[in-house]
Amino acid sequence: MRSAKAMRQLMTDYYTGAKIAEADGSKKIAWITSGGPVEPLHAMDVIPIYPENHGAMLGASRMSVDMCQVAEDMGYARDLCSYFRGDIGSAVTKQSPIPGGLPKPDFLIACNNICGTVTKWYEVLSRFFDVPMFLIDTPFIHQTKTTQSAAYVTAQMQEYVDFLEQQCGTPFDMDRFGEVAQLSMEGVRLWNKVLSTCENSPSPISCFDAFFFLGPIVTLRGTEENNEFYRGLLAELEERVAEGIAAVDNEKYRLLWDNLPIWYQLRPLSELFSSYGACLVADTYTNAWARQRIDPDNPLESLAECYTQIYLNIDIEIMAEEIKGLISRYKADGFVLHSNRSCKPYSLGQYDIARMIQEDTGIPTLVIEADMTDERVYSEAQAKTRIEAFIETLESKRQ
Ligand code: SF4
């Protein structure tokens, strides 16, 4: 796809710009967690860097195990998230798909709306780089969000603004923030439309492509470059739909994926599912970035609201409802859950979710045991056997 080339260029320019800023000090650099509110950073012209995105790059380039081993040799337990272990290993050794490793942060922004790991991870980074860290604490949503929780997180957004003013030495410009919020909303709208093209049958791309195209909405959300890229991708996908170009030839089964990708297995898994005419048309992971909506007229409150309600900060009953919504929207015949050893908040409860989905929708479910970047816990042969049995179940339901 021509958009793949455009995306590689966009991401290369982004990391090159950050490396230049690291060298000449022309801009501040902040490392931020994947669920962190990035829009205030763009409003202050700070370059956001995502160690989790880097962790995915380590996984896809098959460098993660070596970097995890470095962290384990430093005393970090193998049970900890492999993004954390890979990141620490890379920070220490400077080995990375990015020459010289990630540009050094001037400060750190951690938001615990995705997990508790990031709190400790960023404390380690803060000591390692000797830079300040700002933590945003978002209470978990059990059934509904409380007014106390909304007020608590909104107050932290104001403190976040104060922290940025201190770090950057310039006042926070609310008008500029409103513009970034508009750009962010437009980016999220475009990403949603990109994913929606997979409602077509046959689907023009699979979730393996969506995993690849996710980079800009995570790292550049709130910028015009991001929106320009997704306008191009959307146009290309609409062309594919109009011309009947399918991700999987003779699409027979439409499946939904849960949890992070298995980054080192994207191609083999994509080819294996395709060989059975099975297309993974949607996933809960990339949809997580189709949810953030900031109201430019009410920026701090809406920032607090949308970043508190993200997918990993809600209980499994709400998750199951969202999954049922995706199954119906994408007309999925089956549900594939990656039980991810690294990501406990995503994986605990998956067996309950699988049971709920099976009972409520009747579609078959499959659990694949793996880790998003630590290949040592993945058995390709076992996954293949389970996938083959799952396809047989799907086939028997058709007859
Ligand atoms: S535990 Fe999960 S949510 Fe937390 S950093 Fe690791 S992959 Fe991300």
PDB file of N, CA, C and O in Angstrom, residues 232-296:
ATOM      1  N   GLY A 232      -4.943  10.616   3.759  1.00  0.00           N
ATOM      2  CA  GLY A 232      -4.395   9.846   2.630  1.00  0.00           C
ATOM      3  C   GLY A 232      -4.720   8.364   2.768  1.00  0.00           C
ATOM      4  O   GLY A 232      -5.118   7.703   1.800  1.00  0.00           O
ATOM      5  N   LEU A 233      -4.560   7.835   3.985  1.00  0.00           N
ATOM      6  CA  LEU A 233      -4.835   6.407   4.201  1.00  0.00           C
ATOM      7  C   LEU A 233      -6.319   6.109   3.969  1.00  0.00           C
ATOM      8  O   LEU A 233      -6.667   5.116   3.307  1.00  0.00           O
ATOM      9  N   LEU A 234      -7.172   6.998   4.471  1.00  0.00           N
ATOM     10  CA  LEU A 234      -8.612   6.780   4.296  1.00  0.00           C
ATOM     11  C   LEU A 234      -8.975   6.768   2.811  1.00  0.00           C
ATOM     12  O   LEU A 234      -9.736   5.900   2.349  1.00  0.00           O
ATOM     13  N   ALA A 235      -8.407   7.717   2.064  1.00  0.00           N
ATOM     14  CA  ALA A 235      -8.699   7.771   0.616  1.00  0.00           C
ATOM     15  C   ALA A 235      -8.256   6.462  -0.045  1.00  0.00           C
ATOM     16  O   ALA A 235      -8.980   5.892  -0.881  1.00  0.00           O
ATOM     17  N   GLU A 236      -7.086   5.968   0.342  1.00  0.00           N
ATOM     18  CA  GLU A 236      -6.588   4.718  -0.256  1.00  0.00           C
ATOM     19  C   GLU A 236      -7.502   3.545   0.098  1.00  0.00           C
ATOM     20  O   GLU A 236      -7.806   2.696  -0.747  1.00  0.00           O
ATOM     21  N   LEU A 237      -7.971   3.511   1.330  1.00  0.00           N
ATOM     22  CA  LEU A 237      -8.834   2.395   1.741  1.00  0.00           C
ATOM     23  C   LEU A 237     -10.189   2.480   1.040  1.00  0.00           C
ATOM     24  O   LEU A 237     -10.768   1.451   0.655  1.00  0.00           O
ATOM     25  N   GLU A 238     -10.689   3.706   0.865  1.00  0.00           N
ATOM     26  CA  GLU A 238     -11.977   3.843   0.159  1.00  0.00           C
ATOM     27  C   GLU A 238     -11.843   3.382  -1.299  1.00  0.00           C
ATOM     28  O   GLU A 238     -12.760   2.779  -1.851  1.00  0.00           O
ATOM     29  N   GLU A 239     -10.668   3.648  -1.878  1.00  0.00           N
ATOM     30  CA  GLU A 239     -10.405   3.132  -3.242  1.00  0.00           C
ATOM     31  C   GLU A 239     -10.409   1.606  -3.231  1.00  0.00           C
ATOM     32  O   GLU A 239     -10.986   0.962  -4.117  1.00  0.00           O
ATOM     33  N   ARG A 240      -9.762   1.036  -2.250  1.00  0.00           N
ATOM     34  CA  ARG A 240      -9.710  -0.438  -2.176  1.00  0.00           C
ATOM     35  C   ARG A 240     -11.116  -1.019  -2.043  1.00  0.00           C
ATOM     36  O   ARG A 240     -11.444  -2.028  -2.679  1.00  0.00           O
ATOM     37  N   VAL A 241     -11.946  -0.366  -1.214  1.00  0.00           N
ATOM     38  CA  VAL A 241     -13.318  -0.862  -1.040  1.00  0.00           C
ATOM     39  C   VAL A 241     -14.067  -0.762  -2.371  1.00  0.00           C
ATOM     40  O   VAL A 241     -14.725  -1.723  -2.813  1.00  0.00           O
ATOM     41  N   ALA A 242     -13.934   0.393  -3.039  1.00  0.00           N
ATOM     42  CA  ALA A 242     -14.656   0.603  -4.313  1.00  0.00           C
ATOM     43  C   ALA A 242     -14.223  -0.425  -5.349  1.00  0.00           C
ATOM     44  O   ALA A 242     -15.025  -0.886  -6.165  1.00  0.00           O
ATOM     45  N   GLU A 243     -12.943  -0.796  -5.332  1.00  0.00           N
ATOM     46  CA  GLU A 243     -12.424  -1.745  -6.328  1.00  0.00           C
ATOM     47  C   GLU A 243     -12.525  -3.192  -5.853  1.00  0.00           C
ATOM     48  O   GLU A 243     -12.088  -4.114  -6.535  1.00  0.00           O
ATOM     49  N   GLY A 244     -13.056  -3.398  -4.663  1.00  0.00           N
ATOM     50  CA  GLY A 244     -13.216  -4.768  -4.147  1.00  0.00           C
ATOM     51  C   GLY A 244     -11.899  -5.430  -3.784  1.00  0.00           C
ATOM     52  O   GLY A 244     -11.790  -6.662  -3.793  1.00  0.00           O
ATOM     53  N   ILE A 245     -10.864  -4.616  -3.451  1.00  0.00           N
ATOM     54  CA  ILE A 245      -9.563  -5.212  -3.078  1.00  0.00           C
ATOM     55  C   ILE A 245      -9.636  -5.647  -1.615  1.00  0.00           C
ATOM     56  O   ILE A 245      -9.939  -4.843  -0.727  1.00  0.00           O
ATOM     57  N   ALA A 246      -9.361  -6.918  -1.371  1.00  0.00           N
ATOM     58  CA  ALA A 246      -9.550  -7.483  -0.034  1.00  0.00           C
ATOM     59  C   ALA A 246      -8.213  -7.736   0.657  1.00  0.00           C
ATOM     60  O   ALA A 246      -7.205  -8.020   0.001  1.00  0.00           O
ATOM     61  N   ALA A 247      -8.229  -7.635   1.990  1.00  0.00           N
ATOM     62  CA  ALA A 247      -7.033  -7.994   2.765  1.00  0.00           C
ATOM     63  C   ALA A 247      -6.761  -9.487   2.623  1.00  0.00           C
ATOM     64  O   ALA A 247      -5.619  -9.924   2.540  1.00  0.00           O
ATOM     65  N   VAL A 248      -7.856 -10.261   2.610  1.00  0.00           N
ATOM     66  CA  VAL A 248      -7.742 -11.727   2.528  1.00  0.00           C
ATOM     67  C   VAL A 248      -8.563 -12.190   1.328  1.00  0.00           C
ATOM     68  O   VAL A 248      -9.763 -11.892   1.242  1.00  0.00           O
ATOM     69  N   ASP A 249      -7.903 -12.880   0.408  1.00  0.00           N
ATOM     70  CA  ASP A 249      -8.621 -13.375  -0.770  1.00  0.00           C
ATOM     71  C   ASP A 249      -9.731 -14.325  -0.323  1.00  0.00           C
ATOM     72  O   ASP A 249      -9.532 -15.139   0.575  1.00  0.00           O
ATOM     73  N   ASN A 250     -10.872 -14.242  -0.963  1.00  0.00           N
ATOM     74  CA  ASN A 250     -12.013 -15.112  -0.645  1.00  0.00           C
ATOM     75  C   ASN A 250     -12.333 -15.097   0.857  1.00  0.00           C
ATOM     76  O   ASN A 250     -12.370 -16.159   1.495  1.00  0.00           O
ATOM     77  N   GLU A 251     -12.508 -13.917   1.384  1.00  0.00           N
ATOM     78  CA  GLU A 251     -12.796 -13.776   2.827  1.00  0.00           C
ATOM     79  C   GLU A 251     -13.973 -14.662   3.233  1.00  0.00           C
ATOM     80  O   GLU A 251     -15.066 -14.546   2.707  1.00  0.00           O
ATOM     81  N   LYS A 252     -13.702 -15.554   4.171  1.00  0.00           N
ATOM     82  CA  LYS A 252     -14.727 -16.513   4.568  1.00  0.00           C
ATOM     83  C   LYS A 252     -15.185 -16.282   6.010  1.00  0.00           C
ATOM     84  O   LYS A 252     -16.365 -16.380   6.320  1.00  0.00           O
ATOM     85  N   TYR A 253     -14.216 -16.005   6.884  1.00  0.00           N
ATOM     86  CA  TYR A 253     -14.532 -15.753   8.297  1.00  0.00           C
ATOM     87  C   TYR A 253     -14.044 -14.358   8.678  1.00  0.00           C
ATOM     88  O   TYR A 253     -12.958 -13.945   8.254  1.00  0.00           O
ATOM     89  N   ARG A 254     -14.852 -13.698   9.498  1.00  0.00           N
ATOM     90  CA  ARG A 254     -14.490 -12.360   9.976  1.00  0.00           C
ATOM     91  C   ARG A 254     -14.300 -12.451  11.499  1.00  0.00           C
ATOM     92  O   ARG A 254     -15.206 -12.849  12.220  1.00  0.00           O
ATOM     93  N   LEU A 255     -13.087 -12.097  11.939  1.00  0.00           N
ATOM     94  CA  LEU A 255     -12.752 -12.312  13.351  1.00  0.00           C
ATOM     95  C   LEU A 255     -12.392 -10.999  14.040  1.00  0.00           C
ATOM     96  O   LEU A 255     -11.968 -10.037  13.395  1.00  0.00           O
ATOM     97  N   LEU A 256     -12.561 -11.018  15.367  1.00  0.00           N
ATOM     98  CA  LEU A 256     -12.198  -9.870  16.204  1.00  0.00           C
ATOM     99  C   LEU A 256     -11.017 -10.278  17.077  1.00  0.00           C
ATOM    100  O   LEU A 256     -11.011 -11.374  17.643  1.00  0.00           O
ATOM    101  N   TRP A 257     -10.019  -9.393  17.201  1.00  0.00           N
ATOM    102  CA  TRP A 257      -8.816  -9.648  18.008  1.00  0.00           C
ATOM    103  C   TRP A 257      -8.888  -8.843  19.296  1.00  0.00           C
ATOM    104  O   TRP A 257      -9.318  -7.691  19.289  1.00  0.00           O
ATOM    105  N   ASP A 258      -8.415  -9.443  20.402  1.00  0.00           N
ATOM    106  CA  ASP A 258      -8.354  -8.738  21.682  1.00  0.00           C
ATOM    107  C   ASP A 258      -6.920  -8.709  22.187  1.00  0.00           C
ATOM    108  O   ASP A 258      -6.212  -9.705  22.099  1.00  0.00           O
ATOM    109  N   ASN A 259      -6.539  -7.537  22.773  1.00  0.00           N
ATOM    110  CA  ASN A 259      -5.236  -7.338  23.399  1.00  0.00           C
ATOM    111  C   ASN A 259      -4.209  -6.820  22.377  1.00  0.00           C
ATOM    112  O   ASN A 259      -4.500  -6.655  21.199  1.00  0.00           O
ATOM    113  N   LEU A 260      -2.993  -6.597  22.886  1.00  0.00           N
ATOM    114  CA  LEU A 260      -1.944  -6.047  22.023  1.00  0.00           C
ATOM    115  C   LEU A 260      -1.562  -7.060  20.946  1.00  0.00           C
ATOM    116  O   LEU A 260      -1.795  -8.261  21.103  1.00  0.00           O
ATOM    117  N   PRO A 261      -0.938  -6.563  19.885  1.00  0.00           N
ATOM    118  CA  PRO A 261      -0.428  -7.499  18.863  1.00  0.00           C
ATOM    119  C   PRO A 261       0.722  -8.325  19.421  1.00  0.00           C
ATOM    120  O   PRO A 261       1.359  -7.922  20.400  1.00  0.00           O
ATOM    121  N   ILE A 262       0.978  -9.447  18.787  1.00  0.00           N
ATOM    122  CA  ILE A 262       2.198 -10.205  19.085  1.00  0.00           C
ATOM    123  C   ILE A 262       3.195  -9.702  18.039  1.00  0.00           C
ATOM    124  O   ILE A 262       3.225 -10.177  16.903  1.00  0.00           O
ATOM    125  N   TRP A 263       3.970  -8.691  18.414  1.00  0.00           N
ATOM    126  CA  TRP A 263       4.685  -7.904  17.396  1.00  0.00           C
ATOM    127  C   TRP A 263       5.639  -8.730  16.537  1.00  0.00           C
ATOM    128  O   TRP A 263       5.842  -8.452  15.366  1.00  0.00           O
ATOM    129  N   TYR A 264       6.269  -9.749  17.117  1.00  0.00           N
ATOM    130  CA  TYR A 264       7.259 -10.547  16.383  1.00  0.00           C
ATOM    131  C   TYR A 264       6.587 -11.631  15.540  1.00  0.00           C
ATOM    132  O   TYR A 264       7.264 -12.397  14.871  1.00  0.00           O
ATOM    133  N   GLN A 265       5.252 -11.685  15.589  1.00  0.00           N
ATOM    134  CA  GLN A 265       4.528 -12.741  14.857  1.00  0.00           C
ATOM    135  C   GLN A 265       3.503 -12.159  13.888  1.00  0.00           C
ATOM    136  O   GLN A 265       2.611 -12.880  13.449  1.00  0.00           O
ATOM    137  N   LEU A 266       3.587 -10.877  13.583  1.00  0.00           N
ATOM    138  CA  LEU A 266       2.533 -10.283  12.758  1.00  0.00           C
ATOM    139  C   LEU A 266       2.389 -11.008  11.414  1.00  0.00           C
ATOM    140  O   LEU A 266       1.283 -11.402  11.029  1.00  0.00           O
ATOM    141  N   ARG A 267       3.498 -11.176  10.730  1.00  0.00           N
ATOM    142  CA  ARG A 267       3.407 -11.789   9.398  1.00  0.00           C
ATOM    143  C   ARG A 267       2.970 -13.261   9.470  1.00  0.00           C
ATOM    144  O   ARG A 267       2.022 -13.657   8.792  1.00  0.00           O
ATOM    145  N   PRO A 268       3.652 -14.097  10.304  1.00  0.00           N
ATOM    146  CA  PRO A 268       3.230 -15.511  10.340  1.00  0.00           C
ATOM    147  C   PRO A 268       1.757 -15.682  10.725  1.00  0.00           C
ATOM    148  O   PRO A 268       1.048 -16.491  10.121  1.00  0.00           O
ATOM    149  N   LEU A 269       1.293 -14.908  11.702  1.00  0.00           N
ATOM    150  CA  LEU A 269      -0.115 -15.062  12.109  1.00  0.00           C
ATOM    151  C   LEU A 269      -1.050 -14.575  11.016  1.00  0.00           C
ATOM    152  O   LEU A 269      -2.076 -15.194  10.721  1.00  0.00           O
ATOM    153  N   SER A 270      -0.690 -13.458  10.409  1.00  0.00           N
ATOM    154  CA  SER A 270      -1.518 -12.922   9.322  1.00  0.00           C
ATOM    155  C   SER A 270      -1.627 -13.958   8.193  1.00  0.00           C
ATOM    156  O   SER A 270      -2.720 -14.225   7.675  1.00  0.00           O
ATOM    157  N   GLU A 271      -0.492 -14.557   7.849  1.00  0.00           N
ATOM    158  CA  GLU A 271      -0.497 -15.547   6.752  1.00  0.00           C
ATOM    159  C   GLU A 271      -1.278 -16.804   7.150  1.00  0.00           C
ATOM    160  O   GLU A 271      -2.001 -17.374   6.333  1.00  0.00           O
ATOM    161  N   LEU A 272      -1.141 -17.193   8.415  1.00  0.00           N
ATOM    162  CA  LEU A 272      -1.836 -18.412   8.849  1.00  0.00           C
ATOM    163  C   LEU A 272      -3.364 -18.212   8.799  1.00  0.00           C
ATOM    164  O   LEU A 272      -4.095 -19.026   8.232  1.00  0.00           O
ATOM    165  N   PHE A 273      -3.838 -17.120   9.382  1.00  0.00           N
ATOM    166  CA  PHE A 273      -5.282 -16.869   9.338  1.00  0.00           C
ATOM    167  C   PHE A 273      -5.756 -16.726   7.887  1.00  0.00           C
ATOM    168  O   PHE A 273      -6.806 -17.254   7.514  1.00  0.00           O
ATOM    169  N   SER A 274      -4.985 -15.992   7.082  1.00  0.00           N
ATOM    170  CA  SER A 274      -5.376 -15.781   5.677  1.00  0.00           C
ATOM    171  C   SER A 274      -5.500 -17.102   4.931  1.00  0.00           C
ATOM    172  O   SER A 274      -6.360 -17.261   4.062  1.00  0.00           O
ATOM    173  N   SER A 275      -4.612 -18.056   5.277  1.00  0.00           N
ATOM    174  CA  SER A 275      -4.625 -19.329   4.532  1.00  0.00           C
ATOM    175  C   SER A 275      -5.948 -20.072   4.729  1.00  0.00           C
ATOM    176  O   SER A 275      -6.302 -20.939   3.943  1.00  0.00           O
ATOM    177  N   TYR A 276      -6.688 -19.712   5.780  1.00  0.00           N
ATOM    178  CA  TYR A 276      -8.007 -20.322   6.013  1.00  0.00           C
ATOM    179  C   TYR A 276      -9.144 -19.387   5.576  1.00  0.00           C
ATOM    180  O   TYR A 276     -10.310 -19.634   5.903  1.00  0.00           O
ATOM    181  N   GLY A 277      -8.797 -18.296   4.898  1.00  0.00           N
ATOM    182  CA  GLY A 277      -9.821 -17.330   4.495  1.00  0.00           C
ATOM    183  C   GLY A 277     -10.363 -16.543   5.673  1.00  0.00           C
ATOM    184  O   GLY A 277     -11.469 -15.988   5.622  1.00  0.00           O
ATOM    185  N   ALA A 278      -9.573 -16.479   6.768  1.00  0.00           N
ATOM    186  CA  ALA A 278     -10.027 -15.759   7.968  1.00  0.00           C
ATOM    187  C   ALA A 278      -9.366 -14.380   8.022  1.00  0.00           C
ATOM    188  O   ALA A 278      -8.139 -14.274   7.958  1.00  0.00           O
ATOM    189  N   CYS A 279     -10.195 -13.358   8.115  1.00  0.00           N
ATOM    190  CA  CYS A 279      -9.668 -11.997   8.195  1.00  0.00           C
ATOM    191  C   CYS A 279      -9.991 -11.432   9.581  1.00  0.00           C
ATOM    192  O   CYS A 279     -11.151 -11.421  10.002  1.00  0.00           O
ATOM    193  N   LEU A 280      -8.963 -10.955  10.277  1.00  0.00           N
ATOM    194  CA  LEU A 280      -9.201 -10.281  11.569  1.00  0.00           C
ATOM    195  C   LEU A 280      -9.590  -8.845  11.232  1.00  0.00           C
ATOM    196  O   LEU A 280      -8.740  -8.000  10.944  1.00  0.00           O
ATOM    197  N   VAL A 281     -10.874  -8.592  11.229  1.00  0.00           N
ATOM    198  CA  VAL A 281     -11.385  -7.330  10.679  1.00  0.00           C
ATOM    199  C   VAL A 281     -11.348  -6.183  11.684  1.00  0.00           C
ATOM    200  O   VAL A 281     -11.506  -5.021  11.291  1.00  0.00           O
ATOM    201  N   ALA A 282     -11.196  -6.494  12.961  1.00  0.00           N
ATOM    202  CA  ALA A 282     -11.197  -5.425  13.968  1.00  0.00           C
ATOM    203  C   ALA A 282     -10.504  -5.939  15.224  1.00  0.00           C
ATOM    204  O   ALA A 282     -10.255  -7.144  15.365  1.00  0.00           O
ATOM    205  N   ASP A 283     -10.202  -5.026  16.119  1.00  0.00           N
ATOM    206  CA  ASP A 283      -9.546  -5.403  17.372  1.00  0.00           C
ATOM    207  C   ASP A 283      -9.840  -4.353  18.424  1.00  0.00           C
ATOM    208  O   ASP A 283     -10.156  -3.203  18.102  1.00  0.00           O
ATOM    209  N   THR A 284      -9.737  -4.771  19.678  1.00  0.00           N
ATOM    210  CA  THR A 284     -10.017  -3.833  20.773  1.00  0.00           C
ATOM    211  C   THR A 284      -8.863  -2.850  20.955  1.00  0.00           C
ATOM    212  O   THR A 284      -9.063  -1.746  21.463  1.00  0.00           O
ATOM    213  N   TYR A 285      -7.657  -3.240  20.529  1.00  0.00           N
ATOM    214  CA  TYR A 285      -6.460  -2.423  20.794  1.00  0.00           C
ATOM    215  C   TYR A 285      -6.445  -1.140  19.964  1.00  0.00           C
ATOM    216  O   TYR A 285      -6.367  -0.035  20.503  1.00  0.00           O
ATOM    217  N   THR A 286      -6.543  -1.263  18.645  1.00  0.00           N
ATOM    218  CA  THR A 286      -6.472  -0.049  17.819  1.00  0.00           C
ATOM    219  C   THR A 286      -7.729   0.807  18.015  1.00  0.00           C
ATOM    220  O   THR A 286      -7.682   2.022  17.839  1.00  0.00           O
ATOM    221  N   ASN A 287      -8.836   0.172  18.403  1.00  0.00           N
ATOM    222  CA  ASN A 287     -10.054   0.943  18.677  1.00  0.00           C
ATOM    223  C   ASN A 287      -9.895   1.838  19.909  1.00  0.00           C
ATOM    224  O   ASN A 287     -10.649   2.793  20.068  1.00  0.00           O
ATOM    225  N   ALA A 288      -8.925   1.495  20.772  1.00  0.00           N
ATOM    226  CA  ALA A 288      -8.724   2.313  21.978  1.00  0.00           C
ATOM    227  C   ALA A 288      -8.333   3.743  21.617  1.00  0.00           C
ATOM    228  O   ALA A 288      -8.547   4.663  22.397  1.00  0.00           O
ATOM    229  N   TRP A 289      -7.753   3.936  20.436  1.00  0.00           N
ATOM    230  CA  TRP A 289      -7.376   5.299  20.030  1.00  0.00           C
ATOM    231  C   TRP A 289      -8.450   5.966  19.170  1.00  0.00           C
ATOM    232  O   TRP A 289      -8.223   7.013  18.586  1.00  0.00           O
ATOM    233  N   ALA A 290      -9.600   5.317  19.088  1.00  0.00           N
ATOM    234  CA  ALA A 290     -10.715   5.921  18.332  1.00  0.00           C
ATOM    235  C   ALA A 290     -11.737   6.496  19.311  1.00  0.00           C
ATOM    236  O   ALA A 290     -12.853   6.811  18.937  1.00  0.00           O
ATOM    237  N   ARG A 291     -11.347   6.601  20.591  1.00  0.00           N
ATOM    238  CA  ARG A 291     -12.318   7.002  21.619  1.00  0.00           C
ATOM    239  C   ARG A 291     -12.091   8.407  22.164  1.00  0.00           C
ATOM    240  O   ARG A 291     -13.039   9.045  22.596  1.00  0.00           O
ATOM    241  N   GLN A 292     -10.800   8.865  22.183  1.00  0.00           N
ATOM    242  CA  GLN A 292     -10.528  10.135  22.869  1.00  0.00           C
ATOM    243  C   GLN A 292     -11.157  11.319  22.141  1.00  0.00           C
ATOM    244  O   GLN A 292     -10.833  11.575  20.998  1.00  0.00           O
ATOM    245  N   ARG A 293     -12.050  12.005  22.808  1.00  0.00           N
ATOM    246  CA  ARG A 293     -12.651  13.187  22.186  1.00  0.00           C
ATOM    247  C   ARG A 293     -12.581  14.352  23.164  1.00  0.00           C
ATOM    248  O   ARG A 293     -13.171  14.320  24.232  1.00  0.00           O
ATOM    249  N   ILE A 294     -11.846  15.393  22.765  1.00  0.00           N
ATOM    250  CA  ILE A 294     -11.688  16.552  23.653  1.00  0.00           C
ATOM    251  C   ILE A 294     -12.596  17.666  23.144  1.00  0.00           C
ATOM    252  O   ILE A 294     -12.650  17.936  21.939  1.00  0.00           O
ATOM    253  N   ASP A 295     -13.317  18.283  24.054  1.00  0.00           N
ATOM    254  CA  ASP A 295     -14.196  19.387  23.683  1.00  0.00           C
ATOM    255  C   ASP A 295     -13.370  20.675  23.741  1.00  0.00           C
ATOM    256  O   ASP A 295     -12.971  21.103  24.836  1.00  0.00           O
ATOM    257  N   PRO A 296     -13.096  21.300  22.582  1.00  0.00           N
ATOM    258  CA  PRO A 296     -12.245  22.506  22.598  1.00  0.00           C
ATOM    259  C   PRO A 296     -12.855  23.635  23.434  1.00  0.00           C
ATOM    260  O   PRO A 296     -12.130  24.520  23.883  1.00  0.00           O
TER     261      PRO A 296
END
